[in-house]
Amino acid sequence: MLWIPVDRTAEKPLIRQVYDQIRQQILHGELHAGDRLPSTRELAEDIHVSRNVILEAYDQLLAEGYIESRRGSGTYVAEGASFAFAEADIPQPAAASFASSAQKNSDIINFRSGLPALDHFPRKLWSHLTQQIYQQADASLFGYDSPEGRLELRQALSRYLLRTRGVRCSLDQLLITTGAAQAFSLLTNLLLTPDSRVIVEDPITNEVQTIYTRSGATLVPVPVDMHGIQTDLLPADERAAFAVVTPSHQYPLGSILPIQRRIALINFARATDCYLVEDDYDSEFRYSGPPVSSLQGLDPERVIYIGTFSKILSPALRIGYMILPSSLITSSRQTKRLSDLHSPTLDQLVLARFIEEGHLERHIMKMKRLYHKRRDTLISSLNHTFGKLVQIEGESTGLHLVAAFPGINFTDTAIMQALEQTGVQVYPVEIHAVHTGYHSHQIVLGYGNLTEEEIIEGVKRIAHALQAEV
């Protein structure tokens, strides 16, 4: 008799339950090659299910080669269907794992940087524009499209970026990407070989480091101070493929690169014949004056400009863009096509209309007021709670700031565990450092997706965790 328990209260269909259990018994060798299985009628009666359930389960097992049917004889386990693997290698049900994780972390206040206020996404307006686009779309728009992106979005973007960021480009220079991460990845195919060298700010986001080291490139770190990358330390004898910089809001330290260093950076790139990759990820949210002008506007043929809508609107949109020197236009389109053919067409059209009708700039102004309040709440809470024990840096722009606690080492596992146990998650600057040991006293605190109440409570929890240290 074949033992197959079924659970009629489970979400998994009975057919799948029967199929899964027979399959597992065959894979684990509990049912051996040549073993005869009960007839569909016998098994249906034994476990009290419809015969159709057993028929469909057997059909699936037969189609996948686990069993074989012998005319006039019955159904047997097929040869070569057992598989020896460790029990620990069998993945656990994702739903159960997710539920336990969500329950465990439901009260965590997460100071993750780069995350906008997700509950303030303009859902109603976006839904309305999406409906318009889908209703008006020609049938051809549901087919394959051009790798560089829709003309409508590139036109809207070029006008917006010139007006707000001083970016100068032709429409041909604009390439729509699936977020900034894809843009960085495309550069590995465009410009890097396994022996290439890439100059990076130190510290710089760990994601950028990973993308380029995985391509085989060697990173050449240049230290950052309170004014950004220290251009006087750029290696004059270095022949790098490009240098990655965040001049409008350095990540993670938050500094703004002054014009003198911008000029020095461009002169260095010209002298060493390398490109500059300008990562402009959240500079729209500047709280004292308008956004800083782009580096790209100073030398469009030397600077590769990368932007994204993940911080302005939502990471879920997966829309970013690159502005490339004219010499890279053709190769970038070929590389993009080989990567994913093209970015989602209709989403691009929705975003284009969102920009053209002025909704983007109104949304930015609205969110700027909200983030300003959240930033001020965080600064006030830190100062009120820690006083002179904390130093606040990089707070003028963006969705995060850096809190420095001299004498505290946030690479200490015990300290990070204490923070987690009090229900707060922070991010050491040190995890973004190429040369470690210089930023262990600093943490990145993102506030974009936290309410003012959560920010105040989060700072209290940080203080509770650090009480033995400060």
CSV table of C-alpha atoms in Angstrom, one decimal:
chain,number,residue,atom,x,y,z
A,1,MET,CA,0.0,0.0,0.0
A,2,LEU,CA,1.3,3.5,-0.9
A,3,TRP,CA,1.0,5.9,2.0
A,4,ILE,CA,0.1,9.4,0.8
A,5,PRO,CA,-1.6,11.7,3.3
A,6,VAL,CA,-3.6,14.6,1.9
A,7,ASP,CA,-4.7,17.8,3.6
A,8,ARG,CA,-8.0,19.2,2.3
A,9,THR,CA,-7.6,22.4,4.2
A,10,ALA,CA,-4.3,23.3,2.5
A,11,GLU,CA,-4.0,25.8,-0.3
A,12,LYS,CA,-2.1,23.3,-2.4
A,13,PRO,CA,-4.5,21.4,-4.8
A,14,LEU,CA,-5.0,17.7,-4.1
A,15,ILE,CA,-3.5,16.7,-7.5
A,16,ARG,CA,-0.3,18.6,-6.6
A,17,GLN,CA,-0.1,17.0,-3.1
A,18,VAL,CA,-0.4,13.5,-4.6
A,19,TYR,CA,2.1,14.3,-7.4
A,20,ASP,CA,4.7,15.9,-5.0
A,21,GLN,CA,4.6,13.0,-2.5
A,22,ILE,CA,5.0,10.3,-5.1
A,23,ARG,CA,7.7,12.3,-6.9
A,24,GLN,CA,9.7,12.8,-3.6
A,25,GLN,CA,9.5,9.0,-2.7
A,26,ILE,CA,10.9,8.2,-6.2
A,27,LEU,CA,13.7,10.8,-6.0
A,28,HIS,CA,14.7,9.7,-2.5
A,29,GLY,CA,14.7,6.0,-3.5
A,30,GLU,CA,11.8,5.1,-1.2
A,31,LEU,CA,10.1,3.8,-4.3
A,32,HIS,CA,12.6,1.8,-6.5
A,33,ALA,CA,12.9,1.4,-10.2
A,34,GLY,CA,10.5,-1.3,-11.3
A,35,ASP,CA,8.2,-1.0,-8.2
A,36,ARG,CA,4.6,-1.3,-9.3
A,37,LEU,CA,2.3,1.5,-8.2
A,38,PRO,CA,-1.3,1.0,-7.2
A,39,SER,CA,-3.9,1.4,-9.9
A,40,THR,CA,-5.6,4.8,-10.0
A,41,ARG,CA,-8.8,3.2,-8.7
A,42,GLU,CA,-7.1,1.5,-5.8
A,43,LEU,CA,-5.1,4.6,-4.7
A,44,ALA,CA,-8.2,6.8,-5.0
A,45,GLU,CA,-10.1,4.5,-2.6
A,46,ASP,CA,-7.2,4.2,-0.2
A,47,ILE,CA,-6.7,7.9,0.3
A,48,HIS,CA,-10.4,8.9,-0.2
A,49,VAL,CA,-10.0,11.2,-3.2
A,50,SER,CA,-11.6,11.3,-6.7
A,51,ARG,CA,-10.0,9.0,-9.2
A,52,ASN,CA,-9.5,12.0,-11.5
A,53,VAL,CA,-7.1,13.4,-8.9
A,54,ILE,CA,-4.9,10.3,-9.2
A,55,LEU,CA,-5.3,10.1,-13.0
A,56,GLU,CA,-4.0,13.7,-13.4
A,57,ALA,CA,-1.1,13.1,-10.9
A,58,TYR,CA,-0.1,10.0,-12.7
A,59,ASP,CA,-0.3,11.7,-16.0
A,60,GLN,CA,2.1,14.4,-14.8
A,61,LEU,CA,4.5,11.9,-13.4
A,62,LEU,CA,4.4,10.0,-16.7
A,63,ALA,CA,5.0,13.1,-18.7
A,64,GLU,CA,8.1,14.0,-16.6
A,65,GLY,CA,9.5,10.4,-16.8
A,66,TYR,CA,9.2,9.4,-13.2
A,67,ILE,CA,6.9,6.4,-14.0
A,68,GLU,CA,6.0,4.3,-17.0
A,69,SER,CA,2.9,2.5,-18.1
A,70,ARG,CA,3.1,-1.1,-19.3
A,71,ARG,CA,0.1,-2.2,-21.4
A,72,GLY,CA,-1.9,-4.8,-19.6
A,73,SER,CA,0.4,-4.8,-16.6
A,74,GLY,CA,0.1,-1.5,-14.7
A,75,THR,CA,2.2,1.5,-13.8
A,76,TYR,CA,5.8,1.2,-12.6
A,77,VAL,CA,8.6,3.4,-11.3
A,78,ALA,CA,10.9,4.3,-14.2
A,79,GLU,CA,14.6,3.5,-14.3
A,80,GLY,CA,17.1,6.3,-13.4
A,81,ALA,CA,14.6,8.5,-11.6
A,82,SER,CA,16.1,8.4,-8.1
A,83,PHE,CA,18.4,11.2,-7.1
A,84,ALA,CA,20.8,11.3,-4.1
A,85,PHE,CA,20.9,14.7,-2.5
A,86,ALA,CA,21.1,16.0,1.1
A,87,GLU,CA,17.9,16.9,2.9
A,88,ALA,CA,19.4,20.3,3.7
A,89,ASP,CA,19.6,21.1,0.0
A,90,ILE,CA,15.8,20.9,-0.4
A,91,PRO,CA,14.4,24.4,-0.3
A,92,GLN,CA,11.8,25.2,2.3
A,93,PRO,CA,8.4,26.6,1.2
A,94,ALA,CA,8.9,30.3,0.3
A,95,ALA,CA,5.6,31.4,1.8
A,96,ALA,CA,6.5,30.0,5.3
A,97,SER,CA,10.0,31.5,5.2
A,98,PHE,CA,8.7,34.9,4.2
A,99,ALA,CA,5.9,34.8,6.8
A,100,SER,CA,8.3,34.1,9.6
A,101,SER,CA,10.8,36.7,8.4
A,102,ALA,CA,8.1,39.3,8.1
A,103,GLN,CA,6.7,38.5,11.5
A,104,LYS,CA,10.2,38.7,13.0
A,105,ASN,CA,11.0,42.1,11.5
A,106,SER,CA,7.6,43.7,11.7
A,107,ASP,CA,8.7,46.1,14.4
A,108,ILE,CA,12.1,47.0,13.0
A,109,ILE,CA,12.7,50.7,12.2
A,110,ASN,CA,14.9,50.5,9.2
A,111,PHE,CA,17.0,53.6,8.4
A,112,ARG,CA,17.7,52.3,4.9
A,113,SER,CA,19.0,54.9,2.5
A,114,GLY,CA,17.8,55.6,-1.0
A,115,LEU,CA,14.2,54.5,-0.4
A,116,PRO,CA,11.6,57.2,-1.1
A,117,ALA,CA,8.3,57.5,0.8
A,118,LEU,CA,6.5,54.6,-0.8
A,119,ASP,CA,3.1,55.5,0.5
A,120,HIS,CA,3.3,58.9,-1.3
A,121,PHE,CA,3.6,57.4,-4.8
A,122,PRO,CA,1.0,59.2,-6.9
A,123,ARG,CA,-1.0,56.1,-7.5
A,124,LYS,CA,-4.3,57.6,-8.6
A,125,LEU,CA,-2.7,59.9,-11.1
A,126,TRP,CA,-0.3,57.2,-12.4
A,127,SER,CA,-3.2,54.8,-12.7
A,128,HIS,CA,-5.2,57.4,-14.7
A,129,LEU,CA,-2.3,58.1,-17.1
A,130,THR,CA,-1.6,54.4,-17.5
A,131,GLN,CA,-5.3,53.8,-18.4
A,132,GLN,CA,-5.0,56.6,-21.0
A,133,ILE,CA,-1.9,55.2,-22.5
A,134,TYR,CA,-3.2,51.7,-22.8
A,135,GLN,CA,-6.5,52.8,-24.3
A,136,GLN,CA,-4.8,55.1,-26.9
A,137,ALA,CA,-1.9,52.8,-27.7
A,138,ASP,CA,-1.5,51.6,-31.3
A,139,ALA,CA,-1.2,47.8,-31.6
A,140,SER,CA,2.4,48.2,-32.7
A,141,LEU,CA,3.3,49.5,-29.2
A,142,PHE,CA,2.7,46.0,-27.8
A,143,GLY,CA,5.5,44.6,-30.0
A,144,TYR,CA,9.3,44.9,-29.8
A,145,ASP,CA,10.8,48.4,-29.6
A,146,SER,CA,14.1,50.2,-30.0
A,147,PRO,CA,16.9,49.7,-27.4
A,148,GLU,CA,17.5,53.4,-26.9
A,149,GLY,CA,14.0,53.9,-25.5
A,150,ARG,CA,10.9,55.8,-26.7
A,151,LEU,CA,11.4,59.1,-28.4
A,152,GLU,CA,8.6,60.6,-26.3
A,153,LEU,CA,10.4,59.9,-23.1
A,154,ARG,CA,13.8,61.0,-24.4
A,155,GLN,CA,12.3,64.3,-25.6
A,156,ALA,CA,10.6,64.9,-22.2
A,157,LEU,CA,13.7,63.9,-20.3
A,158,SER,CA,16.1,66.1,-22.3
A,159,ARG,CA,14.0,69.2,-21.8
A,160,TYR,CA,13.6,68.4,-18.1
A,161,LEU,CA,17.3,67.8,-17.5
A,162,LEU,CA,18.4,70.9,-19.3
A,163,ARG,CA,16.0,73.0,-17.4
A,164,THR,CA,16.7,71.6,-13.9
A,165,ARG,CA,20.2,70.1,-14.0
A,166,GLY,CA,22.0,71.9,-16.8
A,167,VAL,CA,22.5,68.7,-18.8
A,168,ARG,CA,23.2,69.2,-22.5
A,169,CYS,CA,22.6,66.4,-24.9
A,170,SER,CA,21.0,65.4,-28.2
A,171,LEU,CA,18.1,62.9,-28.2
A,172,ASP,CA,20.5,60.3,-29.7
A,173,GLN,CA,22.7,60.5,-26.7
A,174,LEU,CA,19.9,59.4,-24.3
A,175,LEU,CA,19.6,55.7,-23.6
A,176,ILE,CA,16.7,54.5,-21.4
A,177,THR,CA,17.7,51.8,-19.0
A,178,THR,CA,16.1,49.5,-16.4
A,179,GLY,CA,17.3,51.5,-13.5
A,180,ALA,CA,20.8,52.9,-12.7
A,181,ALA,CA,22.1,49.4,-11.9
A,182,GLN,CA,21.7,48.3,-15.5
A,183,ALA,CA,23.4,51.5,-16.7
A,184,PHE,CA,26.5,50.7,-14.5
A,185,SER,CA,26.4,47.1,-15.8
A,186,LEU,CA,26.2,48.2,-19.4
A,187,LEU,CA,29.4,50.1,-18.9
A,188,THR,CA,31.3,46.9,-18.1
A,189,ASN,CA,30.5,45.7,-21.7
A,190,LEU,CA,31.1,49.0,-23.3
A,191,LEU,CA,34.4,50.1,-21.8
A,192,LEU,CA,36.0,47.3,-19.6
A,193,THR,CA,38.3,44.4,-20.3
A,194,PRO,CA,39.5,42.0,-17.6
A,195,ASP,CA,42.6,44.0,-17.0
A,196,SER,CA,40.9,47.4,-16.9
A,197,ARG,CA,41.2,49.9,-14.0
A,198,VAL,CA,38.3,52.0,-12.6
A,199,ILE,CA,38.8,55.0,-10.4
A,200,VAL,CA,36.2,55.2,-7.7
A,201,GLU,CA,35.5,57.5,-4.8
A,202,ASP,CA,36.3,56.0,-1.4
A,203,PRO,CA,33.9,55.3,0.1
A,204,ILE,CA,31.3,54.6,-2.7
A,205,THR,CA,28.3,52.4,-2.8
A,206,ASN,CA,29.1,48.8,-2.4
A,207,GLU,CA,26.9,47.9,-5.4
A,208,VAL,CA,29.1,49.9,-7.8
A,209,GLN,CA,32.2,48.2,-6.4
A,210,THR,CA,30.7,44.8,-6.9
A,211,ILE,CA,29.6,45.4,-10.4
A,212,TYR,CA,33.0,46.4,-11.6
A,213,THR,CA,35.1,43.9,-9.6
A,214,ARG,CA,33.0,41.1,-10.9
A,215,SER,CA,33.8,42.2,-14.4
A,216,GLY,CA,37.5,41.6,-13.5
A,217,ALA,CA,38.4,45.3,-13.3
A,218,THR,CA,40.7,46.6,-10.6
A,219,LEU,CA,39.4,49.5,-8.4
A,220,VAL,CA,41.6,52.5,-7.9
A,221,PRO,CA,40.2,54.3,-4.8
A,222,VAL,CA,40.6,58.0,-4.2
A,223,PRO,CA,39.6,59.3,-0.7
A,224,VAL,CA,36.7,61.6,-0.2
A,225,ASP,CA,36.6,64.5,2.3
A,226,MET,CA,34.0,67.0,3.3
A,227,HIS,CA,34.1,68.5,-0.2
A,228,GLY,CA,33.9,65.3,-2.2
A,229,ILE,CA,36.6,63.4,-4.1
A,230,GLN,CA,40.1,64.8,-3.4
A,231,THR,CA,41.1,65.6,-6.9
A,232,ASP,CA,44.7,66.4,-5.8
A,233,LEU,CA,45.1,62.7,-5.0
A,234,LEU,CA,44.0,61.5,-8.5
A,235,PRO,CA,46.8,59.3,-9.9
A,236,ALA,CA,48.3,61.3,-12.8
A,237,ASP,CA,50.0,58.2,-14.2
A,238,GLU,CA,46.9,56.1,-14.1
A,239,ARG,CA,45.3,54.9,-17.4
A,240,ALA,CA,41.8,54.1,-16.2
A,241,ALA,CA,38.8,53.3,-18.4
A,242,PHE,CA,36.7,55.7,-16.4
A,243,ALA,CA,36.2,57.3,-12.9
A,244,VAL,CA,32.9,56.9,-11.1
A,245,VAL,CA,31.9,60.1,-9.1
A,246,THR,CA,28.8,61.4,-7.3
A,247,PRO,CA,29.5,65.2,-7.5
A,248,SER,CA,26.1,66.5,-6.6
A,249,HIS,CA,25.6,64.4,-3.5
A,250,GLN,CA,28.5,62.1,-2.7
A,251,TYR,CA,27.4,58.7,-1.5
A,252,PRO,CA,27.5,57.9,1.3
A,253,LEU,CA,29.1,60.9,2.9
A,254,GLY,CA,26.8,63.5,1.3
A,255,SER,CA,29.3,66.2,0.2
A,256,ILE,CA,28.9,68.4,-2.8
A,257,LEU,CA,31.9,68.8,-5.2
A,258,PRO,CA,32.8,72.5,-5.7
A,259,ILE,CA,33.5,73.9,-9.1
A,260,GLN,CA,37.3,74.0,-8.6
A,261,ARG,CA,37.4,70.2,-8.1
A,262,ARG,CA,35.0,69.7,-10.9
A,263,ILE,CA,37.3,71.5,-13.3
A,264,ALA,CA,40.3,69.5,-11.9
A,265,LEU,CA,38.4,66.3,-12.4
A,266,ILE,CA,37.6,67.1,-16.1
A,267,ASN,CA,41.2,68.3,-16.7
A,268,PHE,CA,42.4,64.9,-15.3
A,269,ALA,CA,40.0,63.0,-17.5
A,270,ARG,CA,41.2,64.9,-20.6
A,271,ALA,CA,44.9,64.5,-19.7
A,272,THR,CA,44.5,60.7,-19.1
A,273,ASP,CA,41.9,60.1,-21.8
A,274,CYS,CA,39.3,58.5,-19.6
A,275,TYR,CA,35.6,59.0,-19.1
A,276,LEU,CA,33.9,60.4,-16.0
A,277,VAL,CA,30.8,58.5,-14.9
A,278,GLU,CA,28.5,60.9,-13.1
A,279,ASP,CA,26.0,59.1,-10.8
A,280,ASP,CA,23.3,61.6,-10.1
A,281,TYR,CA,20.9,59.6,-7.9
A,282,ASP,CA,19.0,61.9,-5.7
A,283,SER,CA,20.2,65.5,-6.1
A,284,GLU,CA,16.7,66.8,-6.9
A,285,PHE,CA,16.1,66.9,-3.1
A,286,ARG,CA,18.3,69.8,-2.1
A,287,TYR,CA,17.1,71.7,1.0
A,288,SER,CA,19.0,75.0,0.6
A,289,GLY,CA,18.6,76.4,-2.9
A,290,PRO,CA,18.0,74.7,-6.3
A,291,PRO,CA,19.7,71.4,-7.3
A,292,VAL,CA,23.4,71.6,-8.1
A,293,SER,CA,24.3,71.8,-11.8
A,294,SER,CA,25.6,68.6,-13.4
A,295,LEU,CA,29.2,67.8,-14.1
A,296,GLN,CA,28.0,66.6,-17.5
A,297,GLY,CA,27.1,70.2,-18.5
A,298,LEU,CA,30.8,71.2,-18.3
A,299,ASP,CA,32.0,68.5,-20.8
A,300,PRO,CA,29.3,66.4,-22.5
A,301,GLU,CA,31.8,64.5,-24.6
A,302,ARG,CA,33.8,63.4,-21.5
A,303,VAL,CA,31.1,62.7,-19.0
A,304,ILE,CA,28.7,59.7,-19.0
A,305,TYR,CA,25.6,60.8,-17.0
A,306,ILE,CA,23.5,58.3,-15.1
A,307,GLY,CA,20.1,59.0,-13.5
A,308,THR,CA,17.2,57.1,-12.1
A,309,PHE,CA,13.5,57.5,-11.1
A,310,SER,CA,13.9,55.0,-8.2
A,311,LYS,CA,14.5,57.8,-5.7
A,312,ILE,CA,12.2,60.4,-7.2
A,313,LEU,CA,9.2,58.1,-7.7
A,314,SER,CA,9.6,54.4,-7.0
A,315,PRO,CA,12.2,51.6,-7.3
A,316,ALA,CA,9.4,49.4,-8.7
A,317,LEU,CA,9.2,51.4,-11.9
A,318,ARG,CA,12.7,50.2,-13.0
A,319,ILE,CA,13.3,53.2,-15.2
A,320,GLY,CA,16.7,55.0,-15.4
A,321,TYR,CA,18.7,56.6,-18.2
A,322,MET,CA,22.2,57.2,-19.5
A,323,ILE,CA,23.5,60.2,-21.4
A,324,LEU,CA,26.5,59.2,-23.4
A,325,PRO,CA,29.2,60.9,-25.4
A,326,SER,CA,28.5,60.7,-29.2
A,327,SER,CA,31.3,58.3,-29.6
A,328,LEU,CA,29.5,55.6,-27.5
A,329,ILE,CA,26.0,56.0,-29.0
A,330,THR,CA,26.1,53.1,-31.5
A,331,SER,CA,27.9,50.6,-29.3
A,332,SER,CA,25.6,51.5,-26.3
A,333,ARG,CA,22.5,50.7,-28.3
A,334,GLN,CA,23.9,47.4,-29.4
A,335,THR,CA,24.9,46.5,-25.8
A,336,LYS,CA,21.5,47.4,-24.5
A,337,ARG,CA,19.7,45.3,-27.2
A,338,LEU,CA,21.8,42.3,-26.2
A,339,SER,CA,21.1,42.9,-22.6
A,340,ASP,CA,17.2,43.0,-22.6
A,341,LEU,CA,16.2,44.2,-26.1
A,342,HIS,CA,14.5,47.3,-24.7
A,343,SER,CA,12.9,48.8,-21.5
A,344,PRO,CA,9.1,48.4,-21.1
A,345,THR,CA,7.5,50.5,-23.8
A,346,LEU,CA,4.2,51.5,-22.2
A,347,ASP,CA,5.8,52.4,-18.9
A,348,GLN,CA,8.1,54.8,-20.7
A,349,LEU,CA,5.1,56.4,-22.4
A,350,VAL,CA,3.3,56.9,-19.0
A,351,LEU,CA,6.4,58.5,-17.5
A,352,ALA,CA,6.8,60.7,-20.6
A,353,ARG,CA,3.3,62.0,-20.2
A,354,PHE,CA,3.9,62.4,-16.4
A,355,ILE,CA,6.9,64.6,-17.1
A,356,GLU,CA,5.4,66.6,-20.0
A,357,GLU,CA,2.2,67.5,-18.1
A,358,GLY,CA,4.3,68.9,-15.3
A,359,HIS,CA,3.4,66.2,-12.7
A,360,LEU,CA,7.0,65.2,-12.1
A,361,GLU,CA,8.2,68.7,-11.0
A,362,ARG,CA,5.1,69.2,-8.8
A,363,HIS,CA,5.7,65.7,-7.2
A,364,ILE,CA,9.3,66.6,-6.5
A,365,MET,CA,8.3,69.9,-4.9
A,366,LYS,CA,5.7,68.1,-2.7
A,367,MET,CA,8.2,65.4,-1.7
A,368,LYS,CA,10.9,67.9,-1.1
A,369,ARG,CA,8.7,69.6,1.6
A,370,LEU,CA,8.0,66.2,3.2
A,371,TYR,CA,11.6,65.0,3.2
A,372,HIS,CA,12.7,68.4,4.5
A,373,LYS,CA,10.5,67.8,7.6
A,374,ARG,CA,11.7,64.3,8.0
A,375,ARG,CA,15.3,65.4,7.7
A,376,ASP,CA,14.8,68.2,10.3
A,377,THR,CA,13.1,65.7,12.6
A,378,LEU,CA,16.1,63.4,12.4
A,379,ILE,CA,18.6,66.1,13.0
A,380,SER,CA,16.6,67.5,15.9
A,381,SER,CA,16.2,64.0,17.4
A,382,LEU,CA,19.9,63.2,17.1
A,383,ASN,CA,21.0,66.5,18.6
A,384,HIS,CA,18.4,66.4,21.4
A,385,THR,CA,19.3,62.8,22.3
A,386,PHE,CA,23.1,62.8,21.8
A,387,GLY,CA,24.1,66.4,22.0
A,388,LYS,CA,27.8,66.9,21.3
A,389,LEU,CA,28.3,63.1,21.2
A,390,VAL,CA,27.1,63.1,17.6
A,391,GLN,CA,28.3,64.9,14.5
A,392,ILE,CA,25.9,65.2,11.5
A,393,GLU,CA,27.3,65.3,8.0
A,394,GLY,CA,26.0,65.4,4.4
A,395,GLU,CA,22.5,66.6,5.4
A,396,SER,CA,21.9,69.3,2.7
A,397,THR,CA,20.7,67.0,0.0
A,398,GLY,CA,19.0,63.7,-0.7
A,399,LEU,CA,17.3,61.1,1.4
A,400,HIS,CA,20.0,60.3,4.0
A,401,LEU,CA,22.6,61.8,6.2
A,402,VAL,CA,25.6,60.5,8.1
A,403,ALA,CA,25.8,60.4,11.9
A,404,ALA,CA,29.3,60.2,13.3
A,405,PHE,CA,29.9,58.9,16.8
A,406,PRO,CA,33.6,59.4,17.7
A,407,GLY,CA,34.8,56.5,19.7
A,408,ILE,CA,32.2,54.0,18.6
A,409,ASN,CA,33.0,51.2,16.2
A,410,PHE,CA,30.0,50.2,14.1
A,411,THR,CA,32.0,47.3,12.7
A,412,ASP,CA,31.8,45.7,16.1
A,413,THR,CA,29.4,42.8,15.9
A,414,ALA,CA,28.2,43.2,19.5
A,415,ILE,CA,27.2,46.8,18.8
A,416,MET,CA,25.3,45.9,15.6
A,417,GLN,CA,23.6,43.0,17.4
A,418,ALA,CA,22.6,45.4,20.3
A,419,LEU,CA,21.0,47.8,17.7
A,420,GLU,CA,19.1,44.9,16.0
A,421,GLN,CA,17.9,43.6,19.4
A,422,THR,CA,16.4,47.1,20.2
A,423,GLY,CA,14.5,47.0,16.9
A,424,VAL,CA,16.5,49.4,14.8
A,425,GLN,CA,18.6,48.9,11.6
A,426,VAL,CA,21.4,51.2,10.6
A,427,TYR,CA,24.1,51.0,8.0
A,428,PRO,CA,27.8,51.5,8.7
A,429,VAL,CA,29.6,53.8,6.3
A,430,GLU,CA,32.5,51.3,6.5
A,431,ILE,CA,30.6,48.7,4.4
A,432,HIS,CA,31.0,51.1,1.4
A,433,ALA,CA,34.7,51.7,2.0
A,434,VAL,CA,37.4,50.3,-0.3
A,435,HIS,CA,40.2,51.0,2.2
A,436,THR,CA,38.7,50.1,5.5
A,437,GLY,CA,39.3,51.5,9.0
A,438,TYR,CA,38.6,55.2,8.4
A,439,HIS,CA,34.8,55.4,8.7
A,440,SER,CA,34.0,52.8,11.4
A,441,HIS,CA,32.4,55.5,13.7
A,442,GLN,CA,29.9,56.7,11.0
A,443,ILE,CA,26.5,55.3,10.1
A,444,VAL,CA,24.2,56.1,7.2
A,445,LEU,CA,20.6,57.1,8.3
A,446,GLY,CA,18.0,57.2,5.5
A,447,TYR,CA,14.8,58.9,6.4
A,448,GLY,CA,12.8,59.0,3.1
A,449,ASN,CA,10.5,56.1,3.9
A,450,LEU,CA,10.1,56.7,7.7
A,451,THR,CA,7.4,58.9,9.3
A,452,GLU,CA,8.5,61.5,11.8
A,453,GLU,CA,7.2,59.3,14.6
A,454,GLU,CA,9.3,56.4,13.4
A,455,ILE,CA,12.3,58.6,13.1
A,456,ILE,CA,12.0,59.9,16.7
A,457,GLU,CA,11.4,56.3,18.0
A,458,GLY,CA,14.3,55.0,15.9
A,459,VAL,CA,16.7,57.5,17.4
A,460,LYS,CA,15.5,56.5,20.9
A,461,ARG,CA,16.3,52.9,20.1
A,462,ILE,CA,19.7,53.8,18.8
A,463,ALA,CA,20.4,55.6,22.1
A,464,HIS,CA,19.2,52.7,24.1
A,465,ALA,CA,21.5,50.3,22.2
A,466,LEU,CA,24.5,52.6,22.5
A,467,GLN,CA,24.0,53.6,26.1
A,468,ALA,CA,27.0,51.6,27.3
A,469,GLU,CA,29.2,53.2,24.6
A,470,VAL,CA,28.4,56.9,24.7
